[in-house]
Coordinates of C-alpha atoms in Angstrom, one line a residue:
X1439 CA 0.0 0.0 0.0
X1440 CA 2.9 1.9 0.9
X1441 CA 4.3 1.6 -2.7
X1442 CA 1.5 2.7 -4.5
X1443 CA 0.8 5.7 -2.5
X1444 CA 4.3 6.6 -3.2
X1445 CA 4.1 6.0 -6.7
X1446 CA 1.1 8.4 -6.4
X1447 CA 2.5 10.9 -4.8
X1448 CA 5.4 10.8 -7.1
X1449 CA 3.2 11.4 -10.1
X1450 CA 1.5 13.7 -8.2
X1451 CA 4.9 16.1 -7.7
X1452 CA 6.2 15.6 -11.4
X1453 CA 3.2 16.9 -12.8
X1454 CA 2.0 13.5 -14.8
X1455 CA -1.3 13.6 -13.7
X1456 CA -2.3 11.2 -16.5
X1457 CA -0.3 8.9 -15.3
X1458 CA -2.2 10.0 -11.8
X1459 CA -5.7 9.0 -12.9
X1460 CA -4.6 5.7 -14.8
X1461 CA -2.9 4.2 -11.9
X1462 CA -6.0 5.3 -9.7
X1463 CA -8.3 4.3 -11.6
X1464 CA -6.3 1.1 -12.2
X1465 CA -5.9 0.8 -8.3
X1466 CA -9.7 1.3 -7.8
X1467 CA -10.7 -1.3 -10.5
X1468 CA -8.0 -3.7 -8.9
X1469 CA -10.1 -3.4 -5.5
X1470 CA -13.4 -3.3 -6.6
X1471 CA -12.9 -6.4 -8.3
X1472 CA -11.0 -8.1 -5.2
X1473 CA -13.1 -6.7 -2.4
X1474 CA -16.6 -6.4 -4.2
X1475 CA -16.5 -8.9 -7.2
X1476 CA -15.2 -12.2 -6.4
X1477 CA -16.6 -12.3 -2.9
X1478 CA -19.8 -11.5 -4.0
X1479 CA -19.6 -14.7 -6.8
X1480 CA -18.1 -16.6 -4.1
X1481 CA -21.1 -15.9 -1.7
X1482 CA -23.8 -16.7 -4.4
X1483 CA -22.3 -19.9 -5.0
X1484 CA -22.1 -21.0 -1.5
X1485 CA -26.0 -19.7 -1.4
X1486 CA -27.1 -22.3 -4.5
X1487 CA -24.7 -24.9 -2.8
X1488 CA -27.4 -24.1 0.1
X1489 CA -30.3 -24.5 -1.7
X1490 CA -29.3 -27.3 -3.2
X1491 CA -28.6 -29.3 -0.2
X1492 CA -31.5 -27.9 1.7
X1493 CA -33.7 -29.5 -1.7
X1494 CA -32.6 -32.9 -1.1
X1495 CA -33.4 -33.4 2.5
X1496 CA -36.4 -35.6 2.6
X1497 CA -39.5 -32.9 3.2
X1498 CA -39.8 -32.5 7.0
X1499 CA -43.1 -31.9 9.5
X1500 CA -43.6 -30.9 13.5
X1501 CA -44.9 -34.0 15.7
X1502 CA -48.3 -33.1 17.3
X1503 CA -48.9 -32.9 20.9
X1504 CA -50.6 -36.1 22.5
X1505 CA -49.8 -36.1 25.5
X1506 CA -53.5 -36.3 27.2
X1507 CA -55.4 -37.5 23.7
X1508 CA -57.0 -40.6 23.1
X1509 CA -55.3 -43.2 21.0
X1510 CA -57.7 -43.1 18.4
X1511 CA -57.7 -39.3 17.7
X1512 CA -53.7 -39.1 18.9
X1513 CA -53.6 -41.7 15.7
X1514 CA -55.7 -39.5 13.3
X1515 CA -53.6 -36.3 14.4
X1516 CA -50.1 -38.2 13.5
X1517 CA -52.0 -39.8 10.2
X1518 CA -52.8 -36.0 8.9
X1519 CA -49.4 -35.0 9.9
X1520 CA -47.7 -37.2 7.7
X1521 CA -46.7 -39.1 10.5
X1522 CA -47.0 -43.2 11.6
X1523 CA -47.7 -44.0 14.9
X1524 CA -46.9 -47.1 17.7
X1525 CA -47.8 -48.3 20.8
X1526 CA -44.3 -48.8 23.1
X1527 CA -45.7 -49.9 26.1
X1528 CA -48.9 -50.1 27.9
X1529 CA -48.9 -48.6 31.9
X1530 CA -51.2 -50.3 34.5
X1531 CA -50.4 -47.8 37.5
X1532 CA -51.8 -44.4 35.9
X1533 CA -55.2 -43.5 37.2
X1534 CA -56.0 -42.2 33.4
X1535 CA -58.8 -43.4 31.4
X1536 CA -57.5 -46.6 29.4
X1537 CA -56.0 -46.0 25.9
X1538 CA -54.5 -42.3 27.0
X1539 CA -51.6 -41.4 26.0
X1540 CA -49.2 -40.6 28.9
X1541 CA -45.9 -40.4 27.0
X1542 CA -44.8 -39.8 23.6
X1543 CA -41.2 -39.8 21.3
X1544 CA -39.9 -37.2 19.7
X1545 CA -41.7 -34.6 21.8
X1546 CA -44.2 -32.1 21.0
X1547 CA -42.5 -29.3 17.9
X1548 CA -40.0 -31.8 16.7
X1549 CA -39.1 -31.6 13.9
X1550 CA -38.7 -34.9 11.7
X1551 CA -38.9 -36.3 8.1
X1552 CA -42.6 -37.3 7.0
X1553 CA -42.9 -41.5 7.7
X1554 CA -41.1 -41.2 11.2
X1555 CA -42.4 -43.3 13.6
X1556 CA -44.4 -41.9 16.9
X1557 CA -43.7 -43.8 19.9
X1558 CA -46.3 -43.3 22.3
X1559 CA -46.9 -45.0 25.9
X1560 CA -50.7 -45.8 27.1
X1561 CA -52.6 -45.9 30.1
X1562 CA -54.9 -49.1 30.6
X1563 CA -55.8 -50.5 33.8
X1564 CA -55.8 -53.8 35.6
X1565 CA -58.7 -55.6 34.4
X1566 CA -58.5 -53.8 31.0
X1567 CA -55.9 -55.9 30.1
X1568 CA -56.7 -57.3 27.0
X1569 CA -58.5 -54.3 26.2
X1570 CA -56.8 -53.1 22.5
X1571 CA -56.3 -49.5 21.8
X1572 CA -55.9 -49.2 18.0
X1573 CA -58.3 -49.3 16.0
X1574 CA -57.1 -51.8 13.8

């Protein structure tokens, strides 16, 4: 930097002011190319590299709250959301009305690719045993 201000400043005192403006506007092309130009085609291409990578993950949705549902409308909320749903474990110690669900995996606002499994865990009580809770 040093250099060129020198070389400037040497035109500057010998009168060759042509010379002045060519090396300045030299200079000034020199850095708007380097400090404007290439990072700006370097930034676009990392934005389509984005794009593109963001375009091939498998389309994604937010699993539903069911905490506290039924199984047969916690099982028609996960069918609209794109969503599948299973039965983990049933729990005979929960004072809840058989077939609600008590637990659930992922949690609530997750978000996960469409055809992911809902694991949910379900109330039932003693002598509801055999008592199914899908509707299959």
């Amino acid at each position: 930097m040093r250099f060129i201000l020198g070389v400037l400043w040497g035109y500057y005192i010998r009168g060759r002011k042509r010379l002045l403006i060519i090396t300045l506007a030299v200079f000034m092309m020199l850095m708007l190319l380097f400090c404007v130009v290439l990072p700006a085609i370097a930034l676009s291409i990392l934005g389509l590299d984005v794009m593109r990578e963001r375009a091939s993950r498998p389309p994604q949705t937010s699993v539903p709250s069911l905490v506290g549902l039924k199984y047969e409308s916690a099982e028609t909320q996960v069918h609209h959301s794109n969503l599948n749903i299973r039965i983990l474990a049933h729990r005979y110690d929960v004072p809840d009305e058989p077939c609600t669900i008590i637990f659930q995996t992922p949690q609530a606002g997750e978000r996960v690719s469409y055809g992911t499994v809902v694991g949910v865990v379900v109330s039932n009580r003693e002598g509801d045993k055999a008592k199914q809770c899908s509707s299959h």
